[in-house]
């Protein structure tokens, strides 16, 4: 699967599904650069960059890297990355699993940011509603599937962590 060159992986999925963790694992395994779109989207205290700024950052990354892993949804940001990707992974996990993972991540990163997002970790009511309800609308799921289908290469959908672990083991990738 990874013997094609260049390797361009786009990881999409719901908040808390482990997109950033998987992106880091794959970038280390394949020795290619990773771009976390939360780092592109946000700065400071959850302030958002303009679409032009976001597109410039992503275009710069794409121009500098032949092979890459990009983690994140943000469909309007440099949408050509979906056309360029030759592997797209959709982490289509249960909302309650994602909620637990976000809560765990919040506790682990209390009062600090993480590598994949420059802002202080939060787990407020607005984010909880996003994980459980607002981020799970039919429209959002359709957007994920549209993005997945823009990829001309391999499309992988994992419905749970067990399926992902099995795929990683089959490809000799250490978690």
PDB file of C-alpha atoms in Angstrom:
ATOM      1  CA  UNK A   1       0.000   0.000   0.000  1.00  0.00           C
ATOM      2  CA  UNK A   2       2.798   2.402   0.862  1.00  0.00           C
ATOM      3  CA  UNK A   3       5.123   1.463  -1.977  1.00  0.00           C
ATOM      4  CA  UNK A   4       3.637   4.061  -4.311  1.00  0.00           C
ATOM      5  CA  UNK A   5       5.471   7.376  -4.471  1.00  0.00           C
ATOM      6  CA  UNK A   6       4.638  10.038  -3.561  1.00  0.00           C
ATOM      7  CA  UNK A   7       2.571   9.070  -0.533  1.00  0.00           C
ATOM      8  CA  UNK A   8      -0.167  11.615   0.196  1.00  0.00           C
ATOM      9  CA  UNK A   9      -2.503  10.752   3.038  1.00  0.00           C
ATOM     10  CA  UNK A  10      -5.566  12.757   4.084  1.00  0.00           C
ATOM     11  CA  UNK A  11      -7.177  11.779   7.409  1.00  0.00           C
ATOM     12  CA  UNK A  12     -10.723  12.932   8.110  1.00  0.00           C
ATOM     13  CA  UNK A  13     -13.200  12.115  10.846  1.00  0.00           C
ATOM     14  CA  UNK A  14     -15.048  13.332  13.875  1.00  0.00           C
ATOM     15  CA  UNK A  15     -13.573  15.316  16.759  1.00  0.00           C
ATOM     16  CA  UNK A  16     -11.900  12.936  19.171  1.00  0.00           C
ATOM     17  CA  UNK A  17     -11.621  10.055  16.714  1.00  0.00           C
ATOM     18  CA  UNK A  18      -7.826  10.131  16.790  1.00  0.00           C
ATOM     19  CA  UNK A  19      -7.006  11.839  13.486  1.00  0.00           C
ATOM     20  CA  UNK A  20      -3.955  13.630  14.882  1.00  0.00           C
ATOM     21  CA  UNK A  21      -2.654  10.539  16.648  1.00  0.00           C
ATOM     22  CA  UNK A  22      -2.961   8.473  13.478  1.00  0.00           C
ATOM     23  CA  UNK A  23      -1.364  11.259  11.414  1.00  0.00           C
ATOM     24  CA  UNK A  24       1.636  11.336  13.738  1.00  0.00           C
ATOM     25  CA  UNK A  25       1.991   7.539  13.685  1.00  0.00           C
ATOM     26  CA  UNK A  26       1.867   7.433   9.871  1.00  0.00           C
ATOM     27  CA  UNK A  27       4.213  10.385   9.407  1.00  0.00           C
ATOM     28  CA  UNK A  28       6.781   8.773  11.700  1.00  0.00           C
ATOM     29  CA  UNK A  29       6.396   5.338  10.134  1.00  0.00           C
ATOM     30  CA  UNK A  30       6.709   6.695   6.586  1.00  0.00           C
ATOM     31  CA  UNK A  31       9.190   9.448   7.498  1.00  0.00           C
ATOM     32  CA  UNK A  32       7.077  12.153   5.861  1.00  0.00           C
ATOM     33  CA  UNK A  33       5.865  15.526   7.093  1.00  0.00           C
ATOM     34  CA  UNK A  34       2.515  16.030   8.774  1.00  0.00           C
ATOM     35  CA  UNK A  35       0.215  19.045   8.763  1.00  0.00           C
ATOM     36  CA  UNK A  36      -2.422  19.339  11.492  1.00  0.00           C
ATOM     37  CA  UNK A  37      -5.252  21.513  10.181  1.00  0.00           C
ATOM     38  CA  UNK A  38      -6.206  22.639  13.693  1.00  0.00           C
ATOM     39  CA  UNK A  39      -2.810  24.406  13.705  1.00  0.00           C
ATOM     40  CA  UNK A  40      -3.831  26.068  10.449  1.00  0.00           C
ATOM     41  CA  UNK A  41      -7.365  26.948  11.555  1.00  0.00           C
ATOM     42  CA  UNK A  42      -6.601  28.366  15.006  1.00  0.00           C
ATOM     43  CA  UNK A  43      -4.091  30.590  16.757  1.00  0.00           C
ATOM     44  CA  UNK A  44      -3.959  32.401  20.091  1.00  0.00           C
ATOM     45  CA  UNK A  45      -7.012  31.820  22.237  1.00  0.00           C
ATOM     46  CA  UNK A  46      -9.129  29.887  19.704  1.00  0.00           C
ATOM     47  CA  UNK A  47      -9.005  32.719  17.192  1.00  0.00           C
ATOM     48  CA  UNK A  48      -9.534  31.662  13.585  1.00  0.00           C
ATOM     49  CA  UNK A  49      -7.381  32.638  10.642  1.00  0.00           C
ATOM     50  CA  UNK A  50      -8.952  34.001   7.468  1.00  0.00           C
ATOM     51  CA  UNK A  51      -9.608  31.545   4.650  1.00  0.00           C
ATOM     52  CA  UNK A  52      -6.878  33.232   2.612  1.00  0.00           C
ATOM     53  CA  UNK A  53      -4.324  32.733   5.417  1.00  0.00           C
ATOM     54  CA  UNK A  54      -5.350  29.096   5.871  1.00  0.00           C
ATOM     55  CA  UNK A  55      -5.138  28.389   2.148  1.00  0.00           C
ATOM     56  CA  UNK A  56      -1.712  30.028   1.949  1.00  0.00           C
ATOM     57  CA  UNK A  57      -0.379  27.871   4.802  1.00  0.00           C
ATOM     58  CA  UNK A  58      -1.703  24.656   3.264  1.00  0.00           C
ATOM     59  CA  UNK A  59      -0.550  25.572  -0.265  1.00  0.00           C
ATOM     60  CA  UNK A  60       2.914  26.326   1.095  1.00  0.00           C
ATOM     61  CA  UNK A  61       2.983  22.916   2.814  1.00  0.00           C
ATOM     62  CA  UNK A  62       1.806  21.131  -0.356  1.00  0.00           C
ATOM     63  CA  UNK A  63       4.411  22.936  -2.468  1.00  0.00           C
ATOM     64  CA  UNK A  64       7.254  22.070  -0.084  1.00  0.00           C
ATOM     65  CA  UNK A  65       6.353  18.403   0.416  1.00  0.00           C
ATOM     66  CA  UNK A  66       5.980  15.761  -2.250  1.00  0.00           C
ATOM     67  CA  UNK A  67       4.763  13.180   0.295  1.00  0.00           C
ATOM     68  CA  UNK A  68       2.661  14.127   3.298  1.00  0.00           C
ATOM     69  CA  UNK A  69      -0.012  13.382   5.870  1.00  0.00           C
ATOM     70  CA  UNK A  70      -2.718  15.969   6.490  1.00  0.00           C
ATOM     71  CA  UNK A  71      -5.035  15.584   9.458  1.00  0.00           C
ATOM     72  CA  UNK A  72      -8.334  17.426   9.573  1.00  0.00           C
ATOM     73  CA  UNK A  73     -11.601  18.164   7.896  1.00  0.00           C
ATOM     74  CA  UNK A  74     -12.101  21.877   7.073  1.00  0.00           C
ATOM     75  CA  UNK A  75     -13.474  21.146   3.601  1.00  0.00           C
ATOM     76  CA  UNK A  76     -13.164  24.742   2.417  1.00  0.00           C
ATOM     77  CA  UNK A  77      -9.441  24.913   3.208  1.00  0.00           C
ATOM     78  CA  UNK A  78      -7.304  23.998   0.170  1.00  0.00           C
ATOM     79  CA  UNK A  79      -9.850  21.488  -1.148  1.00  0.00           C
ATOM     80  CA  UNK A  80      -7.404  20.322  -3.841  1.00  0.00           C
ATOM     81  CA  UNK A  81      -5.621  18.334  -1.112  1.00  0.00           C
ATOM     82  CA  UNK A  82      -8.399  15.756  -1.487  1.00  0.00           C
ATOM     83  CA  UNK A  83      -7.674  15.467  -5.214  1.00  0.00           C
ATOM     84  CA  UNK A  84      -3.935  15.152  -4.500  1.00  0.00           C
ATOM     85  CA  UNK A  85      -4.300  12.523  -1.767  1.00  0.00           C
ATOM     86  CA  UNK A  86      -3.728   8.950  -2.869  1.00  0.00           C
ATOM     87  CA  UNK A  87      -4.939   7.544   0.461  1.00  0.00           C
ATOM     88  CA  UNK A  88      -7.850   8.987   2.399  1.00  0.00           C
ATOM     89  CA  UNK A  89      -8.785   7.610   5.797  1.00  0.00           C
ATOM     90  CA  UNK A  90     -12.160   8.352   7.390  1.00  0.00           C
ATOM     91  CA  UNK A  91     -12.349   7.664  11.131  1.00  0.00           C
ATOM     92  CA  UNK A  92     -16.112   7.196  11.375  1.00  0.00           C
ATOM     93  CA  UNK A  93     -16.285   6.414  15.089  1.00  0.00           C
ATOM     94  CA  UNK A  94     -19.214   6.365  17.471  1.00  0.00           C
ATOM     95  CA  UNK A  95     -20.009   9.747  19.051  1.00  0.00           C
ATOM     96  CA  UNK A  96     -19.737   8.383  22.602  1.00  0.00           C
ATOM     97  CA  UNK A  97     -16.281   6.958  21.962  1.00  0.00           C
ATOM     98  CA  UNK A  98     -15.211  10.345  20.555  1.00  0.00           C
ATOM     99  CA  UNK A  99     -16.712  12.129  23.566  1.00  0.00           C
ATOM    100  CA  UNK A 100     -14.744   9.925  25.972  1.00  0.00           C
ATOM    101  CA  UNK A 101     -11.552  10.472  23.989  1.00  0.00           C
ATOM    102  CA  UNK A 102     -12.029  14.264  23.997  1.00  0.00           C
ATOM    103  CA  UNK A 103     -12.629  14.206  27.747  1.00  0.00           C
ATOM    104  CA  UNK A 104      -9.506  12.078  28.251  1.00  0.00           C
ATOM    105  CA  UNK A 105      -7.498  14.419  25.986  1.00  0.00           C
ATOM    106  CA  UNK A 106      -8.727  17.419  27.962  1.00  0.00           C
ATOM    107  CA  UNK A 107      -7.572  15.882  31.245  1.00  0.00           C
ATOM    108  CA  UNK A 108      -4.190  14.955  29.759  1.00  0.00           C
ATOM    109  CA  UNK A 109      -3.628  18.466  28.386  1.00  0.00           C
ATOM    110  CA  UNK A 110      -5.189  20.509  31.165  1.00  0.00           C
ATOM    111  CA  UNK A 111      -4.136  24.183  30.869  1.00  0.00           C
ATOM    112  CA  UNK A 112      -1.871  23.590  27.893  1.00  0.00           C
ATOM    113  CA  UNK A 113      -1.956  23.117  24.140  1.00  0.00           C
ATOM    114  CA  UNK A 114      -0.999  20.001  22.218  1.00  0.00           C
ATOM    115  CA  UNK A 115       1.204  19.423  19.199  1.00  0.00           C
ATOM    116  CA  UNK A 116      -1.771  19.256  16.838  1.00  0.00           C
ATOM    117  CA  UNK A 117      -3.560  22.395  18.106  1.00  0.00           C
ATOM    118  CA  UNK A 118      -1.952  25.630  19.297  1.00  0.00           C
ATOM    119  CA  UNK A 119      -4.744  26.605  21.705  1.00  0.00           C
ATOM    120  CA  UNK A 120      -5.235  25.692  25.359  1.00  0.00           C
ATOM    121  CA  UNK A 121      -7.277  22.493  25.453  1.00  0.00           C
ATOM    122  CA  UNK A 122     -10.951  22.972  26.297  1.00  0.00           C
ATOM    123  CA  UNK A 123     -13.942  20.773  26.966  1.00  0.00           C
ATOM    124  CA  UNK A 124     -16.746  23.279  27.403  1.00  0.00           C
ATOM    125  CA  UNK A 125     -20.470  22.877  26.760  1.00  0.00           C
ATOM    126  CA  UNK A 126     -20.192  24.180  23.190  1.00  0.00           C
ATOM    127  CA  UNK A 127     -17.537  21.576  22.342  1.00  0.00           C
ATOM    128  CA  UNK A 128     -19.458  18.783  24.065  1.00  0.00           C
ATOM    129  CA  UNK A 129     -22.534  19.656  21.967  1.00  0.00           C
ATOM    130  CA  UNK A 130     -20.350  19.680  18.853  1.00  0.00           C
ATOM    131  CA  UNK A 131     -19.020  16.186  19.603  1.00  0.00           C
ATOM    132  CA  UNK A 132     -22.393  14.659  20.438  1.00  0.00           C
ATOM    133  CA  UNK A 133     -24.878  16.571  18.261  1.00  0.00           C
ATOM    134  CA  UNK A 134     -23.871  19.483  16.033  1.00  0.00           C
ATOM    135  CA  UNK A 135     -20.858  17.790  14.468  1.00  0.00           C
ATOM    136  CA  UNK A 136     -22.921  14.688  13.694  1.00  0.00           C
ATOM    137  CA  UNK A 137     -25.578  16.113  11.400  1.00  0.00           C
ATOM    138  CA  UNK A 138     -26.508  14.326   8.194  1.00  0.00           C
ATOM    139  CA  UNK A 139     -24.945  17.252   6.316  1.00  0.00           C
ATOM    140  CA  UNK A 140     -21.608  16.803   8.127  1.00  0.00           C
ATOM    141  CA  UNK A 141     -21.542  13.067   7.439  1.00  0.00           C
ATOM    142  CA  UNK A 142     -22.346  13.701   3.777  1.00  0.00           C
ATOM    143  CA  UNK A 143     -19.487  16.220   3.654  1.00  0.00           C
ATOM    144  CA  UNK A 144     -17.078  13.609   5.029  1.00  0.00           C
ATOM    145  CA  UNK A 145     -18.234  11.113   2.395  1.00  0.00           C
ATOM    146  CA  UNK A 146     -17.954  13.732  -0.392  1.00  0.00           C
ATOM    147  CA  UNK A 147     -14.401  14.524   0.716  1.00  0.00           C
ATOM    148  CA  UNK A 148     -13.588  10.817   0.844  1.00  0.00           C
ATOM    149  CA  UNK A 149     -14.913  10.361  -2.675  1.00  0.00           C
ATOM    150  CA  UNK A 150     -12.817  13.249  -4.039  1.00  0.00           C
ATOM    151  CA  UNK A 151      -9.769  11.072  -3.469  1.00  0.00           C
ATOM    152  CA  UNK A 152      -8.733   9.206  -6.573  1.00  0.00           C
ATOM    153  CA  UNK A 153      -6.729   6.642  -4.641  1.00  0.00           C
ATOM    154  CA  UNK A 154      -7.355   4.304  -1.747  1.00  0.00           C
ATOM    155  CA  UNK A 155     -10.319   5.056   0.490  1.00  0.00           C
ATOM    156  CA  UNK A 156     -10.421   3.542   3.965  1.00  0.00           C
ATOM    157  CA  UNK A 157     -13.264   3.826   6.458  1.00  0.00           C
ATOM    158  CA  UNK A 158     -12.791   2.636  10.018  1.00  0.00           C
ATOM    159  CA  UNK A 159     -15.842   2.438  12.258  1.00  0.00           C
ATOM    160  CA  UNK A 160     -13.915   1.711  15.448  1.00  0.00           C
ATOM    161  CA  UNK A 161     -10.459   1.554  16.965  1.00  0.00           C
ATOM    162  CA  UNK A 162     -10.321  -2.237  16.637  1.00  0.00           C
ATOM    163  CA  UNK A 163     -10.629  -2.024  12.833  1.00  0.00           C
ATOM    164  CA  UNK A 164      -7.891   0.612  12.694  1.00  0.00           C
ATOM    165  CA  UNK A 165      -5.552  -1.427  14.924  1.00  0.00           C
ATOM    166  CA  UNK A 166      -6.084  -4.479  12.707  1.00  0.00           C
ATOM    167  CA  UNK A 167      -5.176  -2.448   9.606  1.00  0.00           C
ATOM    168  CA  UNK A 168      -2.085  -1.009  11.326  1.00  0.00           C
ATOM    169  CA  UNK A 169      -0.935  -4.509  12.322  1.00  0.00           C
ATOM    170  CA  UNK A 170      -1.544  -5.826   8.790  1.00  0.00           C
ATOM    171  CA  UNK A 171       0.707  -3.030   7.486  1.00  0.00           C
ATOM    172  CA  UNK A 172       3.373  -3.567  10.185  1.00  0.00           C
ATOM    173  CA  UNK A 173       2.793  -0.130  11.700  1.00  0.00           C
ATOM    174  CA  UNK A 174       3.439   0.267  15.422  1.00  0.00           C
ATOM    175  CA  UNK A 175       1.023   2.325  17.479  1.00  0.00           C
TER     176      UNK A 175
END
